[in-house]
XYZ file of C-alpha atoms in Angstrom:
224
model
C 36.969 -26.782 -11.423
C 33.081 -27.044 -11.499
C 32.797 -24.620 -8.409
C 34.872 -22.072 -10.611
C 32.513 -22.708 -13.622
C 29.328 -22.189 -11.429
C 30.776 -18.878 -10.021
C 31.366 -17.447 -13.590
C 28.333 -18.188 -14.955
C 26.752 -16.699 -11.736
C 28.783 -13.199 -12.504
C 27.674 -13.693 -16.372
C 23.949 -13.730 -15.449
C 24.112 -11.012 -13.174
C 26.145 -8.741 -16.031
C 23.349 -9.757 -18.276
C 20.823 -8.735 -15.907
C 22.346 -5.426 -15.060
C 22.592 -4.700 -18.819
C 18.674 -4.840 -18.988
C 17.125 -1.255 -19.062
C 14.517 -0.166 -16.976
C 10.799 -1.136 -18.211
C 9.017 2.047 -19.616
C 5.623 2.979 -18.310
C 4.694 4.483 -22.014
C 3.423 1.209 -24.082
C 1.418 3.274 -26.661
C 2.883 4.440 -30.027
C 4.564 8.235 -29.686
C 4.173 8.982 -33.633
C 1.725 8.492 -36.249
C 1.594 9.585 -39.901
C -1.576 11.262 -41.210
C -3.641 8.616 -43.355
C -4.242 9.577 -46.914
C -7.549 11.382 -47.923
C -10.363 9.105 -49.026
C -11.090 10.082 -52.715
C -14.865 9.968 -53.634
C -15.863 8.739 -57.086
C -18.058 11.714 -57.450
C -16.368 15.277 -58.278
C -18.588 18.117 -58.920
C -16.153 20.467 -60.105
C -16.576 22.816 -57.221
C -14.112 24.280 -55.063
C -15.593 22.688 -51.847
C -14.896 19.118 -51.454
C -16.316 17.424 -48.262
C -13.173 14.992 -47.904
C -10.526 17.412 -47.720
C -12.322 20.831 -46.475
C -11.434 22.913 -43.599
C -14.048 25.143 -42.326
C -13.147 28.778 -42.637
C -14.749 29.816 -39.251
C -13.241 26.657 -37.390
C -10.337 26.752 -34.761
C -7.836 24.908 -36.509
C -7.167 22.377 -33.727
C -5.987 18.787 -33.749
C -9.059 16.344 -34.996
C -7.700 13.800 -37.544
C -4.825 11.200 -37.290
C -1.206 12.833 -37.623
C -2.324 16.281 -36.305
C -0.171 17.667 -33.839
C -1.272 18.946 -30.449
C 0.639 21.115 -27.812
C 0.217 19.611 -24.271
C 1.164 21.936 -21.509
C 2.538 19.757 -18.376
C 1.179 20.938 -15.290
C 1.343 18.334 -12.626
C 1.451 19.376 -9.021
C 0.737 16.178 -6.830
C 1.119 16.350 -2.873
C 0.416 13.573 -0.411
C 0.448 13.771 3.329
C -0.297 10.451 5.609
C 0.108 10.743 9.346
C -0.572 8.150 12.075
C -0.215 8.405 15.806
C -0.646 5.541 18.443
C -0.174 4.959 22.136
C -1.176 2.264 24.581
C -1.030 2.062 28.497
C -1.675 -0.902 30.473
C -0.781 -0.738 34.439
C -1.259 -3.904 36.641
C -0.750 -4.391 40.421
C -0.393 -7.524 42.816
C 0.101 -7.541 46.579
C 0.177 -10.748 48.461
C 0.745 -11.322 52.133
C 0.501 -13.986 54.741
C 1.647 -15.018 57.914
C 1.509 -18.371 59.996
C 2.454 -19.591 63.601
C 3.025 -23.247 63.802
C 4.704 -24.914 66.613
C 8.027 -26.691 65.856
C 8.079 -25.490 62.250
C 11.268 -25.219 60.994
C 12.910 -21.747 60.517
C 12.963 -21.873 56.675
C 9.144 -22.833 56.817
C 8.355 -20.026 58.867
C 9.935 -17.335 57.042
C 8.046 -18.920 53.758
C 4.660 -18.575 55.408
C 5.260 -15.066 56.683
C 6.386 -13.878 53.308
C 5.079 -10.781 52.132
C 5.014 -9.981 48.129
C 4.220 -6.666 46.141
C 4.346 -7.203 42.241
C 3.506 -4.378 39.851
C 3.889 -4.072 36.268
C 3.607 -1.329 33.660
C 3.666 -1.319 29.951
C 3.610 1.390 27.675
C 3.694 1.886 23.795
C 3.735 4.946 21.684
C 4.198 4.919 17.643
C 4.181 7.860 15.310
C 4.525 7.998 11.537
C 4.295 10.883 9.011
C 4.669 10.613 5.212
C 5.288 13.521 2.751
C 5.440 13.693 -0.849
C 5.226 16.445 -3.464
C 5.738 16.080 -6.878
C 6.013 18.968 -9.504
C 6.593 18.607 -13.302
C 6.384 21.722 -15.588
C 6.715 21.979 -19.234
C 5.162 21.133 -22.930
C 5.675 18.914 -25.458
C 4.087 18.688 -29.028
C 2.218 15.391 -29.479
C 0.495 13.307 -32.132
C -2.817 12.217 -32.777
C -2.201 8.493 -32.771
C -5.945 7.275 -33.090
C -9.648 8.760 -33.224
C -11.947 6.795 -31.236
C -15.545 6.185 -32.149
C -17.120 8.669 -29.549
C -14.541 11.443 -30.993
C -11.860 11.168 -28.359
C -8.267 11.369 -29.374
C -5.468 9.013 -28.587
C -2.187 11.255 -28.476
C 1.392 10.291 -28.059
C 4.680 12.178 -28.278
C 8.437 12.119 -27.629
C 11.060 14.628 -26.852
C 14.723 14.057 -26.759
C 17.255 16.636 -25.952
C 21.117 15.802 -25.918
C 23.509 18.381 -24.245
C 27.151 17.439 -24.264
C 26.457 13.626 -24.583
C 23.696 13.783 -21.978
C 20.209 12.623 -23.551
C 17.109 13.472 -21.884
C 14.212 11.639 -23.083
C 10.392 13.029 -22.479
C 7.380 10.612 -23.273
C 3.971 11.261 -23.051
C 0.647 9.590 -24.066
C -3.002 9.926 -23.098
C -6.409 10.326 -24.212
C -8.204 13.889 -24.892
C -11.696 15.129 -25.586
C -11.565 17.608 -28.276
C -13.790 19.783 -26.821
C -11.122 20.440 -24.084
C -8.715 21.740 -26.581
C -8.109 25.492 -26.182
C -7.557 28.296 -28.472
C -4.059 27.878 -29.917
C -4.258 24.044 -30.359
C -3.054 23.507 -26.709
C -4.385 21.556 -23.802
C -3.170 20.835 -20.120
C -2.163 17.603 -18.910
C -4.866 17.786 -16.041
C -7.305 17.346 -18.615
C -5.772 14.155 -20.265
C -7.128 10.705 -19.332
C -4.700 7.621 -18.861
C -1.819 10.193 -19.144
C 1.529 8.562 -18.693
C 4.310 10.720 -18.329
C 8.032 9.715 -18.327
C 11.557 11.691 -18.281
C 14.607 9.404 -18.281
C 18.342 10.592 -18.811
C 20.943 8.356 -20.623
C 24.630 9.824 -19.678
C 27.276 10.243 -17.306
C 24.868 12.046 -14.692
C 22.253 9.345 -14.946
C 25.173 6.318 -14.310
C 26.284 8.581 -11.465
C 23.242 8.271 -9.904
C 22.409 4.518 -10.622
C 23.390 1.871 -8.098
C 25.638 -0.506 -9.351
C 24.529 -3.952 -10.444
C 26.545 -5.952 -7.511
C 25.116 -3.352 -4.981
C 21.469 -4.200 -6.161
C 22.009 -8.276 -6.126
C 23.436 -7.894 -2.615
C 20.396 -5.606 -1.854
C 17.817 -7.816 -3.096
C 19.532 -11.229 -1.450
C 21.099 -9.909 1.861
C 18.387 -10.549 4.723
C 19.644 -8.015 7.023
């Protein structure tokens, strides 16, 4: 009875472990609301107000919390690693001897008149090669989350597309320099610092490409 209870608890713990979703690499917020404008006590009645003014000849790009910025994802990473090694070692040994002693037994005579020739050869050759290529193209509209003291902008955004029950989620966070924002209020992902890009899917296709929890359990504990 105790063994059966132990097995039931083990399967229950494994089931709960299997239900835990993979940890996301995006830890920063992906949305922020614009802060209310600070109203100054002095109002001179003029049209220009420093707190809410927008320059007529200034490019309308994201500069404040809550502003929207378009990020063009242009990630193309390639890594190649090669290694070759070889060793060769040869050795040889020749031993000969003769003896003629009267009244020596025949067995001992063969021993003293024996000749030995020993040779060894040890070779090793190893070769390894790793190629990795990652290409990610697309675009996503993000929101300015925070403005740092030096003027840099912390951005974050999330896009969800659901087609026939399959949910495709794209998340993006990072830090940008306002001077790198191009005309049209866009910036390349290659100019974003601390960029974290995550694309996950939820649905039948994702389930089909995921290893079952029982397989993951035996893969982690099986020593061979």
